């Protein structure tokens, strides 16, 4: 065996417990269908998109995002999912050994990206009301702070006051992950990316936009900041087809996306009512899923999988304990999930 990188020895491959299930509510994707413009692009795709390299830095998508976000293309970066954005932003702004602070609990990939980039992870527990502890995050002195609003896996939002406080006082970059903003009641924090030199707001086509299989994420920030992230990104991170689909969906399918997101929110609240009837207490949610604290959640999720329903189980989350995360979906799927849950709780 050749010698390997010591700090990589305990990095696990990403493998949420999963077997193919008829009803999969485990990854918060759009289960309401495929955006029409994506289907049109796919059917009309040229074989050149297969044999030729794509554009290095996705200029068409950058222009479309710029128009959508009210910024110039230089203020936009794209990547292979918002995963790629987060990874590149960490690498762009931290030398190995420096510190990345993040709220805890949050998106599971964040501590992993910190390991992969050789930086120190400083998790900072959320407050009892699920807002961030701005002072504790700032006290880490970290040159990159990651925030997620609405947060995965809790589904809860962050207060503008606390986010602004962090953005104003942080010594370096603040990454604000808005993968779920399309399901939130407020407008999100894109204005901070437009107005502040140190805030990078990330978005994704994988959730409300229904393109998880195409792997497209984007972010907006000050052009000087984005230029650094583009260096860490490198060229050719999107395929020609991914770029064309994302561009078309962003410019043409706004209404389609909004209508599906709205249905996801309606069904999420209907699901909440049914869960309360079962004596469960889901956290308030601004996303397209509910987090349901439940001791022994892993066992319950296993039993649900035996009934062909996949939901995500978490163990010992800071401030929450064990919990299930259940994605919103067309109501018949949620009914099937509820039936499986009722049987699995017995
Ligand atoms: N951020 C959050 C909070 C997420 O939940 C996810 C996906 N689960 C991502 C980023 C990454 O999404 P993608 O790479 O598909 O854009």
mmCIF file of C-alpha atoms and ligand atoms in Angstrom:
data_model
loop_
_atom_site.group_PDB
_atom_site.id
_atom_site.type_symbol
_atom_site.label_atom_id
_atom_site.label_comp_id
_atom_site.label_asym_id
_atom_site.label_seq_id
_atom_site.Cartn_x
_atom_site.Cartn_y
_atom_site.Cartn_z
ATOM 1 C CA UNK A 1 0.000 0.000 0.000
ATOM 2 C CA UNK A 2 1.377 3.439 -0.871
ATOM 3 C CA UNK A 3 1.522 5.930 1.953
ATOM 4 C CA UNK A 4 -1.624 8.038 2.210
ATOM 5 C CA UNK A 5 -2.413 11.467 3.553
ATOM 6 C CA UNK A 6 -2.673 11.122 7.347
ATOM 7 C CA UNK A 7 -5.455 13.677 7.757
ATOM 8 C CA UNK A 8 -7.547 11.785 5.182
ATOM 9 C CA UNK A 9 -7.536 8.446 7.032
ATOM 10 C CA UNK A 10 -10.858 8.947 8.801
ATOM 11 C CA UNK A 11 -12.722 10.763 6.015
ATOM 12 C CA UNK A 12 -15.750 8.613 5.233
ATOM 13 C CA UNK A 13 -17.250 8.431 1.753
ATOM 14 C CA UNK A 14 -20.660 10.101 1.634
ATOM 15 C CA UNK A 15 -23.187 7.332 2.167
ATOM 16 C CA UNK A 16 -26.425 8.195 3.902
ATOM 17 C CA UNK A 17 -28.173 4.895 4.737
ATOM 18 C CA UNK A 18 -29.984 4.241 1.528
ATOM 19 C CA UNK A 19 -31.531 1.476 -0.449
ATOM 20 C CA UNK A 20 -33.662 2.302 -3.461
ATOM 21 C CA UNK A 21 -37.165 2.982 -2.135
ATOM 22 C CA UNK A 22 -40.376 3.654 -4.026
ATOM 23 C CA UNK A 23 -40.880 6.795 -1.948
ATOM 24 C CA UNK A 24 -37.632 8.700 -1.346
ATOM 25 C CA UNK A 25 -38.031 11.741 0.903
ATOM 26 C CA UNK A 26 -34.415 11.670 2.065
ATOM 27 C CA UNK A 27 -32.651 14.317 -0.009
ATOM 28 C CA UNK A 28 -35.035 17.296 -0.287
ATOM 29 C CA UNK A 29 -35.062 17.330 -4.085
ATOM 30 C CA UNK A 30 -38.038 18.487 -6.184
ATOM 31 C CA UNK A 31 -40.407 15.507 -6.438
ATOM 32 C CA UNK A 32 -43.014 17.490 -8.388
ATOM 33 C CA UNK A 33 -41.533 16.902 -11.852
ATOM 34 C CA UNK A 34 -38.957 18.189 -14.337
ATOM 35 C CA UNK A 35 -38.824 21.881 -15.271
ATOM 36 C CA UNK A 36 -40.167 22.232 -18.849
ATOM 37 C CA UNK A 37 -37.203 24.248 -20.161
ATOM 38 C CA UNK A 38 -34.797 21.525 -18.944
ATOM 39 C CA UNK A 39 -36.692 18.903 -20.889
ATOM 40 C CA UNK A 40 -36.688 21.103 -24.014
ATOM 41 C CA UNK A 41 -32.909 21.651 -23.798
ATOM 42 C CA UNK A 42 -32.283 17.946 -23.253
ATOM 43 C CA UNK A 43 -34.336 16.911 -26.271
ATOM 44 C CA UNK A 44 -32.708 19.518 -28.535
ATOM 45 C CA UNK A 45 -29.167 18.880 -27.275
ATOM 46 C CA UNK A 46 -26.401 18.776 -29.868
ATOM 47 C CA UNK A 47 -23.901 15.909 -29.882
ATOM 48 C CA UNK A 48 -21.205 18.591 -29.848
ATOM 49 C CA UNK A 49 -22.079 19.013 -26.191
ATOM 50 C CA UNK A 50 -20.733 15.482 -25.757
ATOM 51 C CA UNK A 51 -17.469 15.592 -27.722
ATOM 52 C CA UNK A 52 -16.356 19.219 -27.201
ATOM 53 C CA UNK A 53 -15.259 20.798 -23.941
ATOM 54 C CA UNK A 54 -17.793 23.157 -22.412
ATOM 55 C CA UNK A 55 -16.982 26.828 -21.792
ATOM 56 C CA UNK A 56 -14.429 26.999 -18.966
ATOM 57 C CA UNK A 57 -16.290 29.230 -16.540
ATOM 58 C CA UNK A 58 -19.928 28.905 -17.667
ATOM 59 C CA UNK A 59 -20.406 32.426 -19.117
ATOM 60 C CA UNK A 60 -24.021 31.933 -20.256
ATOM 61 C CA UNK A 61 -25.111 30.834 -16.799
ATOM 62 C CA UNK A 62 -23.107 33.614 -15.151
ATOM 63 C CA UNK A 63 -24.942 36.160 -17.293
ATOM 64 C CA UNK A 64 -28.338 34.609 -16.512
ATOM 65 C CA UNK A 65 -27.636 34.526 -12.773
ATOM 66 C CA UNK A 66 -26.358 38.112 -12.904
ATOM 67 C CA UNK A 67 -29.636 39.254 -14.480
ATOM 68 C CA UNK A 68 -31.629 37.239 -11.931
ATOM 69 C CA UNK A 69 -29.676 38.540 -8.933
ATOM 70 C CA UNK A 70 -29.255 42.139 -10.092
ATOM 71 C CA UNK A 71 -25.439 42.048 -10.259
ATOM 72 C CA UNK A 72 -22.748 41.970 -12.963
ATOM 73 C CA UNK A 73 -21.447 38.591 -14.247
ATOM 74 C CA UNK A 74 -18.155 39.265 -12.403
ATOM 75 C CA UNK A 75 -20.113 38.982 -9.152
ATOM 76 C CA UNK A 76 -21.242 35.419 -9.995
ATOM 77 C CA UNK A 77 -19.489 32.065 -9.651
ATOM 78 C CA UNK A 78 -20.891 28.681 -10.642
ATOM 79 C CA UNK A 79 -19.880 25.150 -9.812
ATOM 80 C CA UNK A 80 -20.687 21.449 -9.698
ATOM 81 C CA UNK A 81 -23.511 21.909 -7.186
ATOM 82 C CA UNK A 82 -23.369 24.352 -4.318
ATOM 83 C CA UNK A 83 -21.159 21.626 -2.821
ATOM 84 C CA UNK A 84 -18.519 22.785 -5.285
ATOM 85 C CA UNK A 85 -19.047 26.421 -4.356
ATOM 86 C CA UNK A 86 -18.601 25.759 -0.625
ATOM 87 C CA UNK A 87 -15.514 23.626 -1.217
ATOM 88 C CA UNK A 88 -13.924 26.218 -3.541
ATOM 89 C CA UNK A 89 -14.734 29.137 -1.235
ATOM 90 C CA UNK A 90 -13.108 27.396 1.748
ATOM 91 C CA UNK A 91 -10.016 26.589 -0.308
ATOM 92 C CA UNK A 92 -9.863 30.112 -1.752
ATOM 93 C CA UNK A 93 -9.858 31.861 1.619
ATOM 94 C CA UNK A 94 -8.161 29.504 4.078
ATOM 95 C CA UNK A 95 -4.634 28.171 4.156
ATOM 96 C CA UNK A 96 -4.347 24.630 5.575
ATOM 97 C CA UNK A 97 -4.369 24.832 9.381
ATOM 98 C CA UNK A 98 -6.577 27.940 9.536
ATOM 99 C CA UNK A 99 -10.080 27.811 10.999
ATOM 100 C CA UNK A 100 -13.541 27.418 9.503
ATOM 101 C CA UNK A 101 -16.372 28.237 11.933
ATOM 102 C CA UNK A 102 -19.904 27.043 11.307
ATOM 103 C CA UNK A 103 -23.197 26.746 13.099
ATOM 104 C CA UNK A 104 -23.968 23.340 14.612
ATOM 105 C CA UNK A 105 -25.974 21.429 13.568
ATOM 106 C CA UNK A 106 -25.773 22.283 9.890
ATOM 107 C CA UNK A 107 -25.142 20.786 6.447
ATOM 108 C CA UNK A 108 -23.147 17.567 7.004
ATOM 109 C CA UNK A 109 -20.713 18.244 4.166
ATOM 110 C CA UNK A 110 -19.292 21.368 5.801
ATOM 111 C CA UNK A 111 -17.113 19.624 8.428
ATOM 112 C CA UNK A 112 -16.060 17.203 5.681
ATOM 113 C CA UNK A 113 -14.978 19.989 3.347
ATOM 114 C CA UNK A 114 -13.025 21.482 6.195
ATOM 115 C CA UNK A 115 -11.136 18.180 6.575
ATOM 116 C CA UNK A 116 -10.639 17.766 2.855
ATOM 117 C CA UNK A 117 -9.068 21.222 2.711
ATOM 118 C CA UNK A 118 -6.888 20.683 5.785
ATOM 119 C CA UNK A 119 -8.534 23.405 7.852
ATOM 120 C CA UNK A 120 -9.639 23.298 11.492
ATOM 121 C CA UNK A 121 -13.372 22.954 12.120
ATOM 122 C CA UNK A 122 -14.949 25.157 14.800
ATOM 123 C CA UNK A 123 -18.579 24.120 15.261
ATOM 124 C CA UNK A 124 -20.634 26.641 17.261
ATOM 125 C CA UNK A 125 -23.915 25.361 18.747
ATOM 126 C CA UNK A 126 -27.125 27.077 17.705
ATOM 127 C CA UNK A 127 -29.023 28.852 20.461
ATOM 128 C CA UNK A 128 -32.102 27.228 21.989
ATOM 129 C CA UNK A 129 -34.283 29.239 19.561
ATOM 130 C CA UNK A 130 -32.224 27.824 16.623
ATOM 131 C CA UNK A 131 -30.783 31.232 15.750
ATOM 132 C CA UNK A 132 -26.998 31.562 15.458
ATOM 133 C CA UNK A 133 -24.891 32.655 18.398
ATOM 134 C CA UNK A 134 -23.251 35.589 16.598
ATOM 135 C CA UNK A 135 -20.841 36.414 19.437
ATOM 136 C CA UNK A 136 -19.620 32.828 19.778
ATOM 137 C CA UNK A 137 -19.092 32.518 16.011
ATOM 138 C CA UNK A 138 -17.101 35.769 15.974
ATOM 139 C CA UNK A 139 -15.129 34.728 19.056
ATOM 140 C CA UNK A 140 -13.587 31.829 17.083
ATOM 141 C CA UNK A 141 -11.684 34.456 15.064
ATOM 142 C CA UNK A 142 -12.228 32.228 12.013
ATOM 143 C CA UNK A 143 -11.372 33.764 8.651
ATOM 144 C CA UNK A 144 -14.274 31.871 7.078
ATOM 145 C CA UNK A 145 -17.672 31.523 8.740
ATOM 146 C CA UNK A 146 -20.337 29.281 7.197
ATOM 147 C CA UNK A 147 -24.031 29.974 7.839
ATOM 148 C CA UNK A 148 -27.004 28.133 6.379
ATOM 149 C CA UNK A 149 -30.424 29.781 6.101
ATOM 150 C CA UNK A 150 -32.830 28.071 6.056
ATOM 151 C CA UNK A 151 -30.685 25.513 7.783
ATOM 152 C CA UNK A 152 -30.297 21.866 6.847
ATOM 153 C CA UNK A 153 -31.121 19.652 8.749
ATOM 154 C CA UNK A 154 -33.163 21.704 11.235
ATOM 155 C CA UNK A 155 -35.222 23.589 8.611
ATOM 156 C CA UNK A 156 -35.162 26.684 10.799
ATOM 157 C CA UNK A 157 -34.324 30.213 9.631
ATOM 158 C CA UNK A 158 -31.828 32.762 10.964
ATOM 159 C CA UNK A 159 -32.625 36.265 12.206
ATOM 160 C CA UNK A 160 -31.492 39.171 10.048
ATOM 161 C CA UNK A 161 -30.045 40.917 13.105
ATOM 162 C CA UNK A 162 -27.713 38.014 13.936
ATOM 163 C CA UNK A 163 -26.647 37.431 10.317
ATOM 164 C CA UNK A 164 -25.927 41.132 9.808
ATOM 165 C CA UNK A 165 -23.940 41.236 13.027
ATOM 166 C CA UNK A 166 -21.729 38.373 11.853
ATOM 167 C CA UNK A 167 -21.342 39.903 8.378
ATOM 168 C CA UNK A 168 -20.371 43.294 9.806
ATOM 169 C CA UNK A 169 -17.888 42.049 12.397
ATOM 170 C CA UNK A 170 -16.379 38.939 10.760
ATOM 171 C CA UNK A 171 -12.649 39.270 10.060
ATOM 172 C CA UNK A 172 -13.005 37.403 6.756
ATOM 173 C CA UNK A 173 -15.425 35.642 4.461
ATOM 174 C CA UNK A 174 -19.014 34.766 5.427
ATOM 175 C CA UNK A 175 -20.566 32.004 3.313
ATOM 176 C CA UNK A 176 -24.345 32.144 3.474
ATOM 177 C CA UNK A 177 -25.819 28.919 2.098
ATOM 178 C CA UNK A 178 -29.321 29.504 0.754
ATOM 179 C CA UNK A 179 -30.010 26.099 -0.805
ATOM 180 C CA UNK A 180 -33.561 26.219 0.621
ATOM 181 C CA UNK A 181 -34.399 29.915 0.310
ATOM 182 C CA UNK A 182 -37.105 29.271 -2.308
ATOM 183 C CA UNK A 183 -39.235 27.660 0.415
ATOM 184 C CA UNK A 184 -38.725 30.408 3.001
ATOM 185 C CA UNK A 185 -41.252 33.047 3.990
ATOM 186 C CA UNK A 186 -38.736 35.901 3.638
ATOM 187 C CA UNK A 187 -36.557 37.073 0.735
ATOM 188 C CA UNK A 188 -33.224 35.769 2.097
ATOM 189 C CA UNK A 189 -29.924 37.610 2.230
ATOM 190 C CA UNK A 190 -28.887 38.208 -1.386
ATOM 191 C CA UNK A 191 -28.862 41.946 -0.595
ATOM 192 C CA UNK A 192 -25.889 41.342 1.738
ATOM 193 C CA UNK A 193 -23.926 39.707 -1.097
ATOM 194 C CA UNK A 194 -24.669 42.750 -3.249
ATOM 195 C CA UNK A 195 -23.763 45.339 -0.638
ATOM 196 C CA UNK A 196 -20.962 43.866 1.477
ATOM 197 C CA UNK A 197 -17.397 43.001 0.426
ATOM 198 C CA UNK A 198 -17.201 39.777 2.483
ATOM 199 C CA UNK A 199 -20.492 37.898 1.968
ATOM 200 C CA UNK A 200 -20.889 35.050 -0.521
ATOM 201 C CA UNK A 201 -24.494 33.852 -0.903
ATOM 202 C CA UNK A 202 -24.770 30.367 -2.416
ATOM 203 C CA UNK A 203 -27.765 28.868 -4.187
ATOM 204 C CA UNK A 204 -28.493 25.601 -5.954
ATOM 205 C CA UNK A 205 -30.489 24.165 -8.847
ATOM 206 C CA UNK A 206 -30.834 20.873 -6.928
ATOM 207 C CA UNK A 207 -33.809 21.665 -4.700
ATOM 208 C CA UNK A 208 -36.662 23.965 -5.869
ATOM 209 C CA UNK A 209 -35.223 24.140 -9.410
ATOM 210 C CA UNK A 210 -35.510 20.382 -9.974
ATOM 211 C CA UNK A 211 -32.065 19.793 -11.533
ATOM 212 C CA UNK A 212 -30.266 17.739 -8.843
ATOM 213 C CA UNK A 213 -29.027 15.293 -11.483
ATOM 214 C CA UNK A 214 -27.325 18.064 -13.448
ATOM 215 C CA UNK A 215 -25.204 19.276 -10.482
ATOM 216 C CA UNK A 216 -25.357 23.082 -10.733
ATOM 217 C CA UNK A 217 -24.810 25.643 -7.998
ATOM 218 C CA UNK A 218 -24.097 29.349 -8.065
ATOM 219 C CA UNK A 219 -23.077 32.131 -5.735
ATOM 220 C CA UNK A 220 -23.018 35.908 -5.674
ATOM 221 C CA UNK A 221 -20.474 38.137 -3.952
ATOM 222 C CA UNK A 222 -18.261 41.154 -4.533
ATOM 223 C CA UNK A 223 -16.283 40.706 -7.794
ATOM 224 C CA UNK A 224 -12.921 40.738 -5.965
ATOM 225 C CA UNK A 225 -14.135 37.939 -3.688
ATOM 226 C CA UNK A 226 -15.660 35.937 -6.548
ATOM 227 C CA UNK A 227 -12.416 36.187 -8.533
ATOM 228 C CA UNK A 228 -10.653 34.275 -5.713
ATOM 229 C CA UNK A 229 -13.358 31.610 -5.610
ATOM 230 C CA UNK A 230 -13.070 31.192 -9.393
ATOM 231 C CA UNK A 231 -9.329 30.505 -8.970
ATOM 232 C CA UNK A 232 -10.065 27.695 -6.494
ATOM 233 C CA UNK A 233 -12.885 26.413 -8.711
ATOM 234 C CA UNK A 234 -10.853 25.797 -11.839
ATOM 235 C CA UNK A 235 -12.324 25.449 -15.349
ATOM 236 C CA UNK A 236 -14.898 23.021 -16.786
ATOM 237 C CA UNK A 237 -16.847 22.361 -13.600
ATOM 238 C CA UNK A 238 -20.190 22.331 -15.442
ATOM 239 C CA UNK A 239 -20.960 20.233 -18.488
ATOM 240 C CA UNK A 240 -22.323 22.087 -21.537
ATOM 241 C CA UNK A 241 -25.659 20.384 -20.987
ATOM 242 C CA UNK A 242 -25.826 21.330 -17.290
ATOM 243 C CA UNK A 243 -25.038 24.941 -18.098
ATOM 244 C CA UNK A 244 -27.602 25.103 -20.906
ATOM 245 C CA UNK A 245 -30.327 23.516 -18.779
ATOM 246 C CA UNK A 246 -29.706 25.681 -15.739
ATOM 247 C CA UNK A 247 -29.607 28.830 -17.889
ATOM 248 C CA UNK A 248 -32.905 27.938 -19.575
ATOM 249 C CA UNK A 249 -34.658 27.011 -16.327
ATOM 250 C CA UNK A 250 -33.527 30.194 -14.570
ATOM 251 C CA UNK A 251 -34.657 32.458 -17.398
ATOM 252 C CA UNK A 252 -37.848 30.665 -18.490
ATOM 253 C CA UNK A 253 -39.225 28.514 -15.676
ATOM 254 C CA UNK A 254 -39.550 30.984 -12.803
ATOM 255 C CA UNK A 255 -43.303 30.468 -12.542
ATOM 256 C CA UNK A 256 -42.992 26.673 -12.685
ATOM 257 C CA UNK A 257 -40.441 26.730 -9.858
ATOM 258 C CA UNK A 258 -42.510 29.091 -7.719
ATOM 259 C CA UNK A 259 -45.681 27.023 -8.088
ATOM 260 C CA UNK A 260 -43.913 23.772 -7.113
ATOM 261 C CA UNK A 261 -42.133 25.388 -4.175
ATOM 262 C CA UNK A 262 -45.432 26.751 -2.947
ATOM 263 C CA UNK A 263 -47.029 23.295 -3.152
ATOM 264 C CA UNK A 264 -44.055 21.837 -1.255
ATOM 265 C CA UNK A 265 -44.631 24.383 1.518
ATOM 266 C CA UNK A 266 -48.398 23.721 1.667
ATOM 267 C CA UNK A 267 -47.815 19.974 1.890
ATOM 268 C CA UNK A 268 -45.055 20.437 4.458
ATOM 269 C CA UNK A 269 -47.504 22.194 6.782
ATOM 270 C CA UNK A 270 -50.193 19.575 6.134
ATOM 271 C CA UNK A 271 -47.614 16.927 7.027
ATOM 272 C CA UNK A 272 -46.826 18.861 10.206
ATOM 273 C CA UNK A 273 -50.495 18.635 11.247
ATOM 274 C CA UNK A 274 -50.520 14.855 10.732
ATOM 275 C CA UNK A 275 -47.264 14.414 12.668
ATOM 276 C CA UNK A 276 -48.643 16.454 15.569
ATOM 277 C CA UNK A 277 -51.640 14.093 15.618
ATOM 278 C CA UNK A 278 -49.113 11.293 16.178
ATOM 279 C CA UNK A 279 -47.785 13.179 19.195
ATOM 280 C CA UNK A 280 -44.602 14.304 17.385
ATOM 281 C CA UNK A 281 -43.266 17.864 17.533
ATOM 282 C CA UNK A 282 -41.596 18.900 14.249
ATOM 283 C CA UNK A 283 -39.396 22.004 14.408
ATOM 284 C CA UNK A 284 -40.674 25.138 12.677
ATOM 285 C CA UNK A 285 -39.552 24.955 9.034
ATOM 286 C CA UNK A 286 -38.644 27.450 6.325
ATOM 287 C CA UNK A 287 -37.424 24.682 4.005
ATOM 288 C CA UNK A 288 -38.989 21.843 1.986
ATOM 289 C CA UNK A 289 -38.637 19.342 4.823
ATOM 290 C CA UNK A 290 -39.504 18.857 8.466
ATOM 291 C CA UNK A 291 -37.097 17.898 11.211
ATOM 292 C CA UNK A 292 -38.840 15.658 13.706
ATOM 293 C CA UNK A 293 -37.044 15.025 17.005
ATOM 294 C CA UNK A 294 -37.509 11.353 17.829
ATOM 295 C CA UNK A 295 -35.386 9.190 20.145
ATOM 296 C CA UNK A 296 -34.273 6.071 18.232
ATOM 297 C CA UNK A 297 -34.859 7.770 14.856
ATOM 298 C CA UNK A 298 -32.334 5.502 13.108
ATOM 299 C CA UNK A 299 -34.321 2.360 13.981
ATOM 300 C CA UNK A 300 -37.573 4.007 12.904
ATOM 301 C CA UNK A 301 -36.046 5.030 9.560
ATOM 302 C CA UNK A 302 -34.841 1.451 9.056
ATOM 303 C CA UNK A 303 -38.354 0.140 9.627
ATOM 304 C CA UNK A 304 -39.723 2.731 7.212
ATOM 305 C CA UNK A 305 -37.245 1.596 4.558
ATOM 306 C CA UNK A 306 -38.555 -1.943 4.960
ATOM 307 C CA UNK A 307 -41.885 -0.370 3.935
ATOM 308 C CA UNK A 308 -40.268 1.200 0.832
ATOM 309 C CA UNK A 309 -40.074 4.729 2.260
ATOM 310 C CA UNK A 310 -36.742 6.482 2.679
ATOM 311 C CA UNK A 311 -36.354 9.365 5.145
ATOM 312 C CA UNK A 312 -33.112 10.646 6.645
ATOM 313 C CA UNK A 313 -32.251 9.791 10.241
ATOM 314 C CA UNK A 314 -29.856 11.796 12.414
ATOM 315 C CA UNK A 315 -28.282 10.709 15.672
ATOM 316 C CA UNK A 316 -27.408 12.924 18.618
ATOM 317 C CA UNK A 317 -27.620 16.292 16.856
ATOM 318 C CA UNK A 318 -26.476 19.199 19.029
ATOM 319 C CA UNK A 319 -29.502 20.694 20.773
ATOM 320 C CA UNK A 320 -31.929 18.312 19.026
ATOM 321 C CA UNK A 321 -30.876 14.721 19.752
ATOM 322 C CA UNK A 322 -32.081 11.959 17.430
ATOM 323 C CA UNK A 323 -34.384 13.079 14.653
ATOM 324 C CA UNK A 324 -35.969 12.228 11.333
ATOM 325 C CA UNK A 325 -35.813 14.619 8.413
ATOM 326 C CA UNK A 326 -38.771 14.146 6.101
ATOM 327 C CA UNK A 327 -38.863 15.886 2.705
ATOM 328 C CA UNK A 328 -42.018 17.465 1.341
ATOM 329 C CA UNK A 329 -43.538 15.964 -1.794
ATOM 330 C CA UNK A 330 -46.818 15.493 -3.673
ATOM 331 C CA UNK A 331 -49.412 14.534 -1.069
ATOM 332 C CA UNK A 332 -49.907 10.864 -2.119
ATOM 333 C CA UNK A 333 -46.205 10.235 -1.392
ATOM 334 C CA UNK A 334 -46.501 11.883 2.018
ATOM 335 C CA UNK A 335 -49.561 9.762 2.780
ATOM 336 C CA UNK A 336 -47.546 6.635 2.002
ATOM 337 C CA UNK A 337 -44.745 7.927 4.230
ATOM 338 C CA UNK A 338 -47.175 8.663 7.059
ATOM 339 C CA UNK A 339 -48.604 5.158 6.866
ATOM 340 C CA UNK A 340 -45.082 3.696 7.009
ATOM 341 C CA UNK A 341 -44.202 5.954 9.928
ATOM 342 C CA UNK A 342 -47.322 4.992 11.908
ATOM 343 C CA UNK A 343 -46.467 1.298 11.495
ATOM 344 C CA UNK A 344 -42.802 1.890 12.302
ATOM 345 C CA UNK A 345 -43.582 3.726 15.535
ATOM 346 C CA UNK A 346 -45.588 0.828 16.953
HETATM 347 N N1 LIG B 1 -26.244 23.199 1.026
HETATM 348 C C1 LIG B 1 -27.217 22.596 1.709
HETATM 349 C C2 LIG B 1 -27.734 23.230 2.936
HETATM 350 C C3 LIG B 1 -27.730 21.369 1.262
HETATM 351 O O1 LIG B 1 -28.683 20.759 1.965
HETATM 352 C C4 LIG B 1 -27.204 20.789 0.088
HETATM 353 C C5 LIG B 1 -27.677 19.456 -0.453
HETATM 354 N N2 LIG B 1 -28.217 18.579 0.401
HETATM 355 C C6 LIG B 1 -26.198 21.469 -0.566
HETATM 356 C C7 LIG B 1 -25.738 22.667 -0.089
HETATM 357 C C8 LIG B 1 -25.532 20.918 -1.775
HETATM 358 O O2 LIG B 1 -26.386 20.884 -2.842
HETATM 359 P P1 LIG B 1 -25.904 20.771 -4.317
HETATM 360 O O3 LIG B 1 -24.429 20.434 -4.310
HETATM 361 O O4 LIG B 1 -26.734 19.707 -4.915
HETATM 362 O O5 LIG B 1 -26.147 22.133 -4.917
#
